[in-house]
Amino acid sequence: LLILNGGFHFGNKADRTYNHFRPIWQHPVVNICAKYKKLIVIWCSSNTQSQSMNQGYPHQSAQHGIIFNQRMQELFDSNGMENITTIDWMNLTKGAQ
């Protein structure tokens, strides 16, 4: 079981975040587990913040979070990473005050 999250640590840049995870995919144990369909990966996507914080932290805005999450999904899909479960915090926090 791999539970991955990230984004804020890498300026909410999806490519930079994804590249940080690349060594994990190359680990021999991960490859063996994937070969036998025993690998479970959970990606905890970016969440949203109060709109009142957007001016000070624009890279954490809901709009930027949506772009970040879409790009992360594109990167996972384009690199053949199957069966990744995404916890989409954006939908869980949508409209929160």
PDB file of C-alpha atoms in Angstrom:
ATOM      1  CA  LEU A   1       0.000   0.000   0.000  1.00  0.00           C
ATOM      2  CA  LEU A   2       1.393   3.364  -1.057  1.00  0.00           C
ATOM      3  CA  ILE A   3      -0.327   6.533   0.042  1.00  0.00           C
ATOM      4  CA  LEU A   4       1.020   9.547  -1.796  1.00  0.00           C
ATOM      5  CA  ASN A   5       0.309  13.208  -1.370  1.00  0.00           C
ATOM      6  CA  GLY A   6       2.168  16.334  -2.152  1.00  0.00           C
ATOM      7  CA  GLY A   7       2.051  19.550  -4.012  1.00  0.00           C
ATOM      8  CA  PHE A   8       2.402  22.289  -1.429  1.00  0.00           C
ATOM      9  CA  HIS A   9       5.993  21.181  -0.765  1.00  0.00           C
ATOM     10  CA  PHE A  10       6.772  21.620  -4.466  1.00  0.00           C
ATOM     11  CA  GLY A  11       5.040  24.940  -5.120  1.00  0.00           C
ATOM     12  CA  ASN A  12       1.877  23.143  -6.270  1.00  0.00           C
ATOM     13  CA  LYS A  13       3.606  22.246  -9.502  1.00  0.00           C
ATOM     14  CA  ALA A  14       2.315  18.901 -10.729  1.00  0.00           C
ATOM     15  CA  ASP A  15       5.328  17.944 -12.842  1.00  0.00           C
ATOM     16  CA  ARG A  16       7.719  18.709  -9.996  1.00  0.00           C
ATOM     17  CA  THR A  17       5.544  16.761  -7.548  1.00  0.00           C
ATOM     18  CA  TYR A  18       5.266  13.779  -9.897  1.00  0.00           C
ATOM     19  CA  ASN A  19       9.025  13.730 -10.530  1.00  0.00           C
ATOM     20  CA  HIS A  20       9.577  13.521  -6.789  1.00  0.00           C
ATOM     21  CA  PHE A  21       7.640  10.225  -6.798  1.00  0.00           C
ATOM     22  CA  ARG A  22       9.469   8.699  -9.779  1.00  0.00           C
ATOM     23  CA  PRO A  23      12.080   6.812  -7.710  1.00  0.00           C
ATOM     24  CA  ILE A  24       9.252   5.037  -5.893  1.00  0.00           C
ATOM     25  CA  TRP A  25       7.992   3.517  -9.163  1.00  0.00           C
ATOM     26  CA  GLN A  26      11.471   2.163  -9.875  1.00  0.00           C
ATOM     27  CA  HIS A  27      11.895   0.430  -6.520  1.00  0.00           C
ATOM     28  CA  PRO A  28      12.261  -3.360  -6.952  1.00  0.00           C
ATOM     29  CA  VAL A  29       9.625  -4.211  -4.330  1.00  0.00           C
ATOM     30  CA  VAL A  30       7.099  -1.876  -5.957  1.00  0.00           C
ATOM     31  CA  ASN A  31       7.791  -3.500  -9.322  1.00  0.00           C
ATOM     32  CA  ILE A  32       7.305  -6.998  -7.919  1.00  0.00           C
ATOM     33  CA  CYS A  33       4.047  -6.008  -6.241  1.00  0.00           C
ATOM     34  CA  ALA A  34       2.827  -4.359  -9.447  1.00  0.00           C
ATOM     35  CA  LYS A  35       3.764  -7.422 -11.495  1.00  0.00           C
ATOM     36  CA  TYR A  36       1.567  -9.620  -9.300  1.00  0.00           C
ATOM     37  CA  LYS A  37      -1.229  -7.015  -9.125  1.00  0.00           C
ATOM     38  CA  LYS A  38      -0.668  -6.570  -5.376  1.00  0.00           C
ATOM     39  CA  LEU A  39       0.180  -2.881  -5.463  1.00  0.00           C
ATOM     40  CA  ILE A  40      -2.414  -0.482  -4.104  1.00  0.00           C
ATOM     41  CA  VAL A  41      -1.721   3.208  -4.623  1.00  0.00           C
ATOM     42  CA  ILE A  42      -3.803   5.987  -3.112  1.00  0.00           C
ATOM     43  CA  TRP A  43      -3.204   9.524  -4.333  1.00  0.00           C
ATOM     44  CA  CYS A  44      -4.472  12.244  -1.982  1.00  0.00           C
ATOM     45  CA  SER A  45      -5.125  15.153  -4.313  1.00  0.00           C
ATOM     46  CA  SER A  46      -4.809  18.814  -3.524  1.00  0.00           C
ATOM     47  CA  ASN A  47      -7.478  20.472  -1.427  1.00  0.00           C
ATOM     48  CA  THR A  48      -9.006  23.914  -1.462  1.00  0.00           C
ATOM     49  CA  GLN A  49      -8.624  26.915   0.792  1.00  0.00           C
ATOM     50  CA  SER A  50     -10.869  29.764   1.769  1.00  0.00           C
ATOM     51  CA  GLN A  51     -11.161  32.309  -1.042  1.00  0.00           C
ATOM     52  CA  SER A  52     -10.106  34.997   1.429  1.00  0.00           C
ATOM     53  CA  MET A  53      -6.630  33.432   1.377  1.00  0.00           C
ATOM     54  CA  ASN A  54      -6.229  33.447  -2.421  1.00  0.00           C
ATOM     55  CA  GLN A  55      -4.493  36.812  -2.609  1.00  0.00           C
ATOM     56  CA  GLY A  56      -1.740  35.762  -0.224  1.00  0.00           C
ATOM     57  CA  TYR A  57      -1.450  32.179  -1.471  1.00  0.00           C
ATOM     58  CA  PRO A  58      -2.540  32.125  -5.123  1.00  0.00           C
ATOM     59  CA  HIS A  59      -0.769  28.809  -5.799  1.00  0.00           C
ATOM     60  CA  GLN A  60      -3.140  27.193  -3.267  1.00  0.00           C
ATOM     61  CA  SER A  61      -6.352  28.637  -4.747  1.00  0.00           C
ATOM     62  CA  ALA A  62      -9.177  26.330  -5.747  1.00  0.00           C
ATOM     63  CA  GLN A  63      -8.643  27.202  -9.413  1.00  0.00           C
ATOM     64  CA  HIS A  64      -4.963  26.292  -9.222  1.00  0.00           C
ATOM     65  CA  GLY A  65      -5.826  23.135  -7.250  1.00  0.00           C
ATOM     66  CA  ILE A  66      -8.111  21.945 -10.034  1.00  0.00           C
ATOM     67  CA  ILE A  67      -5.360  22.471 -12.616  1.00  0.00           C
ATOM     68  CA  PHE A  68      -2.831  20.709 -10.368  1.00  0.00           C
ATOM     69  CA  ASN A  69      -5.115  17.701  -9.816  1.00  0.00           C
ATOM     70  CA  GLN A  70      -5.909  17.370 -13.525  1.00  0.00           C
ATOM     71  CA  ARG A  71      -2.229  17.476 -14.439  1.00  0.00           C
ATOM     72  CA  MET A  72      -1.336  14.873 -11.811  1.00  0.00           C
ATOM     73  CA  GLN A  73      -4.000  12.548 -13.236  1.00  0.00           C
ATOM     74  CA  GLU A  74      -2.625  13.122 -16.751  1.00  0.00           C
ATOM     75  CA  LEU A  75       0.867  12.232 -15.553  1.00  0.00           C
ATOM     76  CA  PHE A  76      -0.303   9.062 -13.834  1.00  0.00           C
ATOM     77  CA  ASP A  77      -2.329   8.005 -16.891  1.00  0.00           C
ATOM     78  CA  SER A  78       0.367   8.798 -19.457  1.00  0.00           C
ATOM     79  CA  ASN A  79       2.949   6.765 -17.566  1.00  0.00           C
ATOM     80  CA  GLY A  80       0.860   3.610 -17.387  1.00  0.00           C
ATOM     81  CA  MET A  81       0.156   3.767 -13.683  1.00  0.00           C
ATOM     82  CA  GLU A  82      -2.984   1.732 -13.337  1.00  0.00           C
ATOM     83  CA  ASN A  83      -5.324   1.293 -10.422  1.00  0.00           C
ATOM     84  CA  ILE A  84      -4.445   4.498  -8.622  1.00  0.00           C
ATOM     85  CA  THR A  85      -7.253   5.491  -6.293  1.00  0.00           C
ATOM     86  CA  THR A  86      -7.614   9.244  -5.986  1.00  0.00           C
ATOM     87  CA  ILE A  87      -9.077  10.885  -2.937  1.00  0.00           C
ATOM     88  CA  ASP A  88     -10.383  14.112  -4.416  1.00  0.00           C
ATOM     89  CA  TRP A  89     -10.399  16.585  -1.541  1.00  0.00           C
ATOM     90  CA  MET A  90     -11.567  19.337  -3.905  1.00  0.00           C
ATOM     91  CA  ASN A  91     -14.965  17.669  -4.245  1.00  0.00           C
ATOM     92  CA  LEU A  92     -15.152  16.931  -0.542  1.00  0.00           C
ATOM     93  CA  THR A  93     -14.445  20.541   0.387  1.00  0.00           C
ATOM     94  CA  LYS A  94     -16.316  22.241  -2.467  1.00  0.00           C
ATOM     95  CA  GLY A  95     -18.376  25.112  -1.172  1.00  0.00           C
ATOM     96  CA  ALA A  96     -16.915  24.874   2.328  1.00  0.00           C
ATOM     97  CA  GLN A  97     -16.734  28.084   4.326  1.00  0.00           C
TER      98      GLN A  97
END
